[in-house]
Amino acid sequence: MQMSGSSAFLALAPAASPGEEEDPAALKIAAGFASFAGSEENTLALVRGLREGIVVRLVSAIALDSSGAPQFVTIEPSTGPMSWNDTKLALMLARDALRRHGISRPTLDQLRAVLAGGEAITPQGKATTFRGILRMRADGLNWGAIAAERYRRTA
């Protein structure tokens, strides 16, 4: 899926029950990443999904395929449920990994690639492969080792 310059997202994740207030910790973490993930709703869905270890479905607000249907990706946290601190660290490391490649407003595919692992296209048109922040954490790497990945040279 190819997306142009600025990305607009609509995030769909398990919604809070009617009358249930959003957790203040989730709101605080999401507020720090709203511009990174495209919207507050998108970020809140990612925060909840990472915290609870549940699948997050991100849907583009702009129809980009030939049928006019919205594009979407799913991100399944391979880590299982995470603490609030781990949730914040995962998003910080994902944002930093994308910025290293010149990506400040990631597309759906770029978000999935940096979090779950896979290939993404940079703004320069170059394909880059991410190991996946969540995949590395699920494989037992600590946050320091995951952060050090940004300095690893590829052959």
mmCIF file of N, CA and C in Angstrom, residues 15-122:
data_model
loop_
_atom_site.group_PDB
_atom_site.id
_atom_site.type_symbol
_atom_site.label_atom_id
_atom_site.label_comp_id
_atom_site.label_asym_id
_atom_site.label_seq_id
_atom_site.Cartn_x
_atom_site.Cartn_y
_atom_site.Cartn_z
ATOM 1 N N ALA A 15 -13.197 -0.443 22.182
ATOM 2 C CA ALA A 15 -13.569 0.835 22.778
ATOM 3 C C ALA A 15 -13.969 0.632 24.227
ATOM 4 N N ALA A 16 -13.785 1.679 24.999
ATOM 5 C CA ALA A 16 -14.227 1.630 26.386
ATOM 6 C C ALA A 16 -15.741 1.518 26.410
ATOM 7 N N SER A 17 -16.247 0.839 27.404
ATOM 8 C CA SER A 17 -17.697 0.683 27.538
ATOM 9 C C SER A 17 -18.343 2.041 27.762
ATOM 10 N N PRO A 18 -19.593 2.197 27.317
ATOM 11 C CA PRO A 18 -20.270 3.470 27.547
ATOM 12 C C PRO A 18 -20.262 3.818 29.030
ATOM 13 N N GLY A 19 -19.930 5.074 29.309
ATOM 14 C CA GLY A 19 -19.891 5.515 30.688
ATOM 15 C C GLY A 19 -18.568 5.230 31.379
ATOM 16 N N GLU A 20 -17.733 4.406 30.768
ATOM 17 C CA GLU A 20 -16.431 4.082 31.350
ATOM 18 C C GLU A 20 -15.435 5.162 30.936
ATOM 19 N N GLU A 21 -14.709 5.691 31.914
ATOM 20 C CA GLU A 21 -13.733 6.727 31.614
ATOM 21 C C GLU A 21 -12.422 6.092 31.180
ATOM 22 N N GLU A 22 -11.716 6.793 30.295
ATOM 23 C CA GLU A 22 -10.416 6.321 29.819
ATOM 24 C C GLU A 22 -9.401 6.426 30.956
ATOM 25 N N ASP A 23 -8.506 5.469 31.030
ATOM 26 C CA ASP A 23 -7.469 5.447 32.046
ATOM 27 C C ASP A 23 -6.570 6.679 31.883
ATOM 28 N N PRO A 24 -6.338 7.437 32.950
ATOM 29 C CA PRO A 24 -5.480 8.625 32.848
ATOM 30 C C PRO A 24 -4.071 8.307 32.358
ATOM 31 N N ALA A 25 -3.538 7.140 32.719
ATOM 32 C CA ALA A 25 -2.201 6.757 32.251
ATOM 33 C C ALA A 25 -2.193 6.586 30.741
ATOM 34 N N ALA A 26 -3.244 5.993 30.187
ATOM 35 C CA ALA A 26 -3.338 5.820 28.727
ATOM 36 C C ALA A 26 -3.413 7.171 28.044
ATOM 37 N N LEU A 27 -4.216 8.077 28.582
ATOM 38 C CA LEU A 27 -4.344 9.414 27.996
ATOM 39 C C LEU A 27 -3.023 10.181 28.049
ATOM 40 N N LYS A 28 -2.300 10.044 29.146
ATOM 41 C CA LYS A 28 -1.019 10.741 29.288
ATOM 42 C C LYS A 28 0.006 10.233 28.275
ATOM 43 N N ILE A 29 0.095 8.918 28.119
ATOM 44 C CA ILE A 29 1.031 8.347 27.146
ATOM 45 C C ILE A 29 0.616 8.741 25.732
ATOM 46 N N ALA A 30 -0.659 8.600 25.417
ATOM 47 C CA ALA A 30 -1.145 8.923 24.070
ATOM 48 C C ALA A 30 -0.885 10.380 23.719
ATOM 49 N N ALA A 31 -1.031 11.278 24.672
ATOM 50 C CA ALA A 31 -0.820 12.708 24.414
ATOM 51 C C ALA A 31 0.602 12.987 23.940
ATOM 52 N N GLY A 32 1.559 12.215 24.405
ATOM 53 C CA GLY A 32 2.947 12.410 24.012
ATOM 54 C C GLY A 32 3.287 11.901 22.624
ATOM 55 N N PHE A 33 2.364 11.170 21.998
ATOM 56 C CA PHE A 33 2.651 10.571 20.694
ATOM 57 C C PHE A 33 1.616 10.904 19.626
ATOM 58 N N ALA A 34 0.717 11.842 19.897
ATOM 59 C CA ALA A 34 -0.384 12.137 18.959
ATOM 60 C C ALA A 34 0.119 12.515 17.576
ATOM 61 N N SER A 35 1.136 13.354 17.473
ATOM 62 C CA SER A 35 1.617 13.752 16.149
ATOM 63 C C SER A 35 2.358 12.611 15.456
ATOM 64 N N PHE A 36 2.962 11.728 16.216
ATOM 65 C CA PHE A 36 3.677 10.583 15.654
ATOM 66 C C PHE A 36 2.727 9.591 14.990
ATOM 67 N N ALA A 37 1.626 9.320 15.612
ATOM 68 C CA ALA A 37 0.718 8.284 15.115
ATOM 69 C C ALA A 37 -0.406 8.823 14.236
ATOM 70 N N GLY A 38 -0.422 10.117 14.000
ATOM 71 C CA GLY A 38 -1.412 10.658 13.078
ATOM 72 C C GLY A 38 -2.632 11.263 13.731
ATOM 73 N N SER A 39 -3.010 10.765 14.899
ATOM 74 C CA SER A 39 -4.164 11.306 15.606
ATOM 75 C C SER A 39 -4.169 10.791 17.035
ATOM 76 N N GLU A 40 -4.929 11.479 17.869
ATOM 77 C CA GLU A 40 -5.061 11.049 19.253
ATOM 78 C C GLU A 40 -5.741 9.690 19.331
ATOM 79 N N GLU A 41 -6.749 9.483 18.479
ATOM 80 C CA GLU A 41 -7.472 8.208 18.480
ATOM 81 C C GLU A 41 -6.554 7.056 18.099
ATOM 82 N N ASN A 42 -5.731 7.279 17.088
ATOM 83 C CA ASN A 42 -4.777 6.255 16.654
ATOM 84 C C ASN A 42 -3.816 5.898 17.776
ATOM 85 N N THR A 43 -3.271 6.928 18.387
ATOM 86 C CA THR A 43 -2.304 6.705 19.452
ATOM 87 C C THR A 43 -2.947 6.005 20.632
ATOM 88 N N LEU A 44 -4.145 6.418 20.992
ATOM 89 C CA LEU A 44 -4.845 5.792 22.114
ATOM 90 C C LEU A 44 -5.117 4.315 21.825
ATOM 91 N N ALA A 45 -5.471 3.997 20.579
ATOM 92 C CA ALA A 45 -5.684 2.597 20.208
ATOM 93 C C ALA A 45 -4.387 1.798 20.344
ATOM 94 N N LEU A 46 -3.264 2.379 19.915
ATOM 95 C CA LEU A 46 -1.973 1.701 20.053
ATOM 96 C C LEU A 46 -1.612 1.514 21.524
ATOM 97 N N VAL A 47 -1.804 2.555 22.321
ATOM 98 C CA VAL A 47 -1.479 2.462 23.747
ATOM 99 C C VAL A 47 -2.310 1.363 24.408
ATOM 100 N N ARG A 48 -3.604 1.357 24.150
ATOM 101 C CA ARG A 48 -4.468 0.326 24.747
ATOM 102 C C ARG A 48 -4.090 -1.063 24.246
ATOM 103 N N GLY A 49 -3.834 -1.182 22.947
ATOM 104 C CA GLY A 49 -3.482 -2.482 22.385
ATOM 105 C C GLY A 49 -2.198 -3.036 22.963
ATOM 106 N N LEU A 50 -1.177 -2.179 23.097
ATOM 107 C CA LEU A 50 0.087 -2.626 23.677
ATOM 108 C C LEU A 50 -0.079 -2.967 25.153
ATOM 109 N N ARG A 51 -0.775 -2.134 25.872
ATOM 110 C CA ARG A 51 -0.982 -2.350 27.313
ATOM 111 C C ARG A 51 -1.722 -3.661 27.578
ATOM 112 N N GLU A 52 -2.774 -3.909 26.786
ATOM 113 C CA GLU A 52 -3.615 -5.089 26.998
ATOM 114 C C GLU A 52 -3.153 -6.311 26.211
ATOM 115 N N GLY A 53 -2.202 -6.124 25.288
ATOM 116 C CA GLY A 53 -1.725 -7.238 24.474
ATOM 117 C C GLY A 53 -2.753 -7.723 23.475
ATOM 118 N N ILE A 54 -3.556 -6.794 22.945
ATOM 119 C CA ILE A 54 -4.611 -7.153 21.995
ATOM 120 C C ILE A 54 -4.331 -6.556 20.617
ATOM 121 N N VAL A 55 -4.950 -7.136 19.616
ATOM 122 C CA VAL A 55 -4.781 -6.686 18.238
ATOM 123 C C VAL A 55 -5.348 -5.282 18.072
ATOM 124 N N VAL A 56 -4.601 -4.444 17.358
ATOM 125 C CA VAL A 56 -5.032 -3.093 17.034
ATOM 126 C C VAL A 56 -5.235 -3.023 15.525
ATOM 127 N N ARG A 57 -6.356 -2.476 15.130
ATOM 128 C CA ARG A 57 -6.644 -2.294 13.703
ATOM 129 C C ARG A 57 -6.642 -0.805 13.411
ATOM 130 N N LEU A 58 -5.722 -0.387 12.539
ATOM 131 C CA LEU A 58 -5.621 1.013 12.141
ATOM 132 C C LEU A 58 -6.204 1.148 10.742
ATOM 133 N N VAL A 59 -7.094 2.107 10.577
ATOM 134 C CA VAL A 59 -7.781 2.289 9.307
ATOM 135 C C VAL A 59 -7.490 3.681 8.783
ATOM 136 N N SER A 60 -7.101 3.758 7.525
ATOM 137 C CA SER A 60 -6.846 5.043 6.890
ATOM 138 C C SER A 60 -8.159 5.780 6.690
ATOM 139 N N ALA A 61 -8.160 7.057 7.000
ATOM 140 C CA ALA A 61 -9.352 7.874 6.789
ATOM 141 C C ALA A 61 -9.511 8.242 5.316
ATOM 142 N N ILE A 62 -8.487 7.963 4.519
ATOM 143 C CA ILE A 62 -8.511 8.282 3.099
ATOM 144 C C ILE A 62 -8.549 6.976 2.306
ATOM 145 N N ALA A 63 -9.560 6.832 1.431
ATOM 146 C CA ALA A 63 -9.651 5.627 0.594
ATOM 147 C C ALA A 63 -8.550 5.694 -0.452
ATOM 148 N N LEU A 64 -7.697 4.679 -0.482
ATOM 149 C CA LEU A 64 -6.567 4.708 -1.395
ATOM 150 C C LEU A 64 -6.550 3.573 -2.410
ATOM 151 N N ASP A 65 -7.407 2.590 -2.262
ATOM 152 C CA ASP A 65 -7.373 1.518 -3.252
ATOM 153 C C ASP A 65 -8.379 1.798 -4.365
ATOM 154 N N SER A 66 -8.316 1.023 -5.418
ATOM 155 C CA SER A 66 -9.144 1.271 -6.603
ATOM 156 C C SER A 66 -10.636 1.116 -6.336
ATOM 157 N N SER A 67 -11.015 0.364 -5.324
ATOM 158 C CA SER A 67 -12.434 0.174 -5.022
ATOM 159 C C SER A 67 -13.004 1.302 -4.158
ATOM 160 N N GLY A 68 -12.122 2.163 -3.658
ATOM 161 C CA GLY A 68 -12.568 3.246 -2.802
ATOM 162 C C GLY A 68 -12.705 2.838 -1.345
ATOM 163 N N ALA A 69 -12.365 1.598 -1.028
ATOM 164 C CA ALA A 69 -12.451 1.111 0.356
ATOM 165 C C ALA A 69 -11.255 1.627 1.149
ATOM 166 N N PRO A 70 -11.455 1.917 2.411
ATOM 167 C CA PRO A 70 -10.322 2.379 3.220
ATOM 168 C C PRO A 70 -9.284 1.278 3.402
ATOM 169 N N GLN A 71 -8.035 1.685 3.457
ATOM 170 C CA GLN A 71 -6.938 0.757 3.706
ATOM 171 C C GLN A 71 -6.795 0.581 5.217
ATOM 172 N N PHE A 72 -6.348 -0.594 5.629
ATOM 173 C CA PHE A 72 -6.132 -0.825 7.055
ATOM 174 C C PHE A 72 -4.995 -1.812 7.251
ATOM 175 N N VAL A 73 -4.436 -1.786 8.442
ATOM 176 C CA VAL A 73 -3.457 -2.780 8.870
ATOM 177 C C VAL A 73 -3.827 -3.195 10.279
ATOM 178 N N THR A 74 -3.387 -4.367 10.648
ATOM 179 C CA THR A 74 -3.533 -4.811 12.028
ATOM 180 C C THR A 74 -2.143 -5.014 12.619
ATOM 181 N N ILE A 75 -2.032 -4.690 13.872
ATOM 182 C CA ILE A 75 -0.787 -4.890 14.611
ATOM 183 C C ILE A 75 -1.122 -5.768 15.799
ATOM 184 N N GLU A 76 -0.497 -6.933 15.834
ATOM 185 C CA GLU A 76 -0.732 -7.866 16.937
ATOM 186 C C GLU A 76 0.504 -7.875 17.828
ATOM 187 N N PRO A 77 0.377 -7.342 19.033
ATOM 188 C CA PRO A 77 1.531 -7.307 19.933
ATOM 189 C C PRO A 77 1.988 -8.722 20.312
ATOM 190 N N SER A 78 3.157 -9.108 19.849
ATOM 191 C CA SER A 78 3.679 -10.439 20.145
ATOM 192 C C SER A 78 4.199 -10.525 21.570
ATOM 193 N N THR A 79 4.183 -9.408 22.280
ATOM 194 C CA THR A 79 4.696 -9.345 23.644
ATOM 195 C C THR A 79 3.688 -9.781 24.682
ATOM 196 N N GLY A 80 2.401 -9.830 24.315
ATOM 197 C CA GLY A 80 1.364 -10.002 25.319
ATOM 198 C C GLY A 80 1.177 -8.674 26.032
ATOM 199 N N PRO A 81 0.410 -8.647 27.105
ATOM 200 C CA PRO A 81 0.188 -7.401 27.830
ATOM 201 C C PRO A 81 1.509 -6.811 28.343
ATOM 202 N N MET A 82 1.579 -5.475 28.352
ATOM 203 C CA MET A 82 2.790 -4.783 28.801
ATOM 204 C C MET A 82 2.429 -3.757 29.873
ATOM 205 N N SER A 83 3.394 -3.413 30.691
ATOM 206 C CA SER A 83 3.188 -2.368 31.697
ATOM 207 C C SER A 83 3.065 -1.015 30.990
ATOM 208 N N TRP A 84 2.614 -0.009 31.732
ATOM 209 C CA TRP A 84 2.533 1.340 31.157
ATOM 210 C C TRP A 84 3.906 1.815 30.725
ATOM 211 N N ASN A 85 4.919 1.557 31.544
ATOM 212 C CA ASN A 85 6.278 1.978 31.214
ATOM 213 C C ASN A 85 6.764 1.289 29.938
ATOM 214 N N ASP A 86 6.532 -0.012 29.824
ATOM 215 C CA ASP A 86 6.945 -0.738 28.620
ATOM 216 C C ASP A 86 6.188 -0.240 27.392
ATOM 217 N N THR A 87 4.924 0.093 27.555
ATOM 218 C CA THR A 87 4.130 0.624 26.454
ATOM 219 C C THR A 87 4.746 1.916 25.944
ATOM 220 N N LYS A 88 5.080 2.806 26.869
ATOM 221 C CA LYS A 88 5.686 4.092 26.489
ATOM 222 C C LYS A 88 7.046 3.885 25.832
ATOM 223 N N LEU A 89 7.861 3.003 26.388
ATOM 224 C CA LEU A 89 9.180 2.733 25.809
ATOM 225 C C LEU A 89 9.072 2.156 24.397
ATOM 226 N N ALA A 90 8.125 1.255 24.178
ATOM 227 C CA ALA A 90 7.939 0.674 22.846
ATOM 228 C C ALA A 90 7.602 1.758 21.826
ATOM 229 N N LEU A 91 6.707 2.664 22.186
ATOM 230 C CA LEU A 91 6.340 3.747 21.267
ATOM 231 C C LEU A 91 7.491 4.720 21.058
ATOM 232 N N MET A 92 8.258 5.010 22.105
ATOM 233 C CA MET A 92 9.416 5.898 21.971
ATOM 234 C C MET A 92 10.455 5.293 21.024
ATOM 235 N N LEU A 93 10.736 4.018 21.201
ATOM 236 C CA LEU A 93 11.730 3.357 20.354
ATOM 237 C C LEU A 93 11.247 3.249 18.911
ATOM 238 N N ALA A 94 9.958 3.011 18.725
ATOM 239 C CA ALA A 94 9.402 2.959 17.365
ATOM 240 C C ALA A 94 9.520 4.322 16.699
ATOM 241 N N ARG A 95 9.146 5.373 17.421
ATOM 242 C CA ARG A 95 9.244 6.733 16.872
ATOM 243 C C ARG A 95 10.693 7.057 16.512
ATOM 244 N N ASP A 96 11.631 6.722 17.399
ATOM 245 C CA ASP A 96 13.037 7.019 17.154
ATOM 246 C C ASP A 96 13.584 6.239 15.963
ATOM 247 N N ALA A 97 13.187 4.972 15.835
ATOM 248 C CA ALA A 97 13.650 4.160 14.702
ATOM 249 C C ALA A 97 13.145 4.744 13.384
ATOM 250 N N LEU A 98 11.907 5.185 13.358
ATOM 251 C CA LEU A 98 11.362 5.787 12.138
ATOM 252 C C LEU A 98 12.048 7.116 11.828
ATOM 253 N N ARG A 99 12.262 7.932 12.829
ATOM 254 C CA ARG A 99 12.936 9.223 12.618
ATOM 255 C C ARG A 99 14.336 9.037 12.062
ATOM 256 N N ARG A 100 15.005 7.987 12.481
ATOM 257 C CA ARG A 100 16.351 7.705 11.965
ATOM 258 C C ARG A 100 16.336 7.531 10.454
ATOM 259 N N HIS A 101 15.208 7.115 9.927
ATOM 260 C CA HIS A 101 15.062 6.922 8.478
ATOM 261 C C HIS A 101 14.304 8.075 7.827
ATOM 262 N N GLY A 102 14.166 9.192 8.536
ATOM 263 C CA GLY A 102 13.527 10.372 7.977
ATOM 264 C C GLY A 102 12.008 10.326 7.960
ATOM 265 N N ILE A 103 11.420 9.450 8.770
ATOM 266 C CA ILE A 103 9.959 9.295 8.799
ATOM 267 C C ILE A 103 9.429 9.916 10.091
ATOM 268 N N SER A 104 8.736 11.038 9.967
ATOM 269 C CA SER A 104 8.168 11.669 11.158
ATOM 270 C C SER A 104 6.658 11.486 11.235
ATOM 271 N N ARG A 105 6.011 11.264 10.109
ATOM 272 C CA ARG A 105 4.573 10.983 10.065
ATOM 273 C C ARG A 105 4.394 9.661 9.317
ATOM 274 N N PRO A 106 4.487 8.554 10.052
ATOM 275 C CA PRO A 106 4.480 7.241 9.386
ATOM 276 C C PRO A 106 3.140 6.873 8.759
ATOM 277 N N THR A 107 3.225 6.105 7.697
ATOM 278 C CA THR A 107 2.039 5.514 7.080
ATOM 279 C C THR A 107 1.637 4.290 7.896
ATOM 280 N N LEU A 108 0.508 3.711 7.547
ATOM 281 C CA LEU A 108 0.060 2.493 8.227
ATOM 282 C C LEU A 108 1.105 1.385 8.117
ATOM 283 N N ASP A 109 1.628 1.185 6.921
ATOM 284 C CA ASP A 109 2.619 0.124 6.716
ATOM 285 C C ASP A 109 3.911 0.392 7.475
ATOM 286 N N GLN A 110 4.324 1.651 7.541
ATOM 287 C CA GLN A 110 5.536 1.984 8.282
ATOM 288 C C GLN A 110 5.357 1.729 9.778
ATOM 289 N N LEU A 111 4.195 2.067 10.324
ATOM 290 C CA LEU A 111 3.922 1.789 11.735
ATOM 291 C C LEU A 111 3.958 0.292 12.019
ATOM 292 N N ARG A 112 3.299 -0.474 11.164
ATOM 293 C CA ARG A 112 3.293 -1.926 11.366
ATOM 294 C C ARG A 112 4.705 -2.492 11.263
ATOM 295 N N ALA A 113 5.482 -2.022 10.276
ATOM 296 C CA ALA A 113 6.833 -2.548 10.083
ATOM 297 C C ALA A 113 7.727 -2.270 11.285
ATOM 298 N N VAL A 114 7.692 -1.051 11.811
ATOM 299 C CA VAL A 114 8.574 -0.717 12.923
ATOM 300 C C VAL A 114 8.151 -1.428 14.207
ATOM 301 N N LEU A 115 6.869 -1.637 14.400
ATOM 302 C CA LEU A 115 6.409 -2.297 15.622
ATOM 303 C C LEU A 115 6.476 -3.819 15.532
ATOM 304 N N ALA A 116 5.998 -4.386 14.449
ATOM 305 C CA ALA A 116 5.898 -5.843 14.338
ATOM 306 C C ALA A 116 7.009 -6.470 13.504
ATOM 307 N N GLY A 117 7.720 -5.654 12.755
ATOM 308 C CA GLY A 117 8.780 -6.153 11.882
ATOM 309 C C GLY A 117 8.314 -6.206 10.444
ATOM 310 N N GLY A 118 9.204 -5.879 9.540
ATOM 311 C CA GLY A 118 8.879 -5.911 8.119
ATOM 312 C C GLY A 118 9.556 -4.790 7.367
ATOM 313 N N GLU A 119 9.211 -4.694 6.110
ATOM 314 C CA GLU A 119 9.832 -3.712 5.231
ATOM 315 C C GLU A 119 8.944 -2.483 5.086
ATOM 316 N N ALA A 120 9.586 -1.325 4.995
ATOM 317 C CA ALA A 120 8.874 -0.065 4.788
ATOM 318 C C ALA A 120 9.676 0.788 3.814
ATOM 319 N N ILE A 121 8.977 1.664 3.134
ATOM 320 C CA ILE A 121 9.609 2.587 2.193
ATOM 321 C C ILE A 121 9.824 3.922 2.899
ATOM 322 N N THR A 122 11.050 4.449 2.807
ATOM 323 C CA THR A 122 11.378 5.733 3.425
ATOM 324 C C THR A 122 10.931 6.872 2.514
#
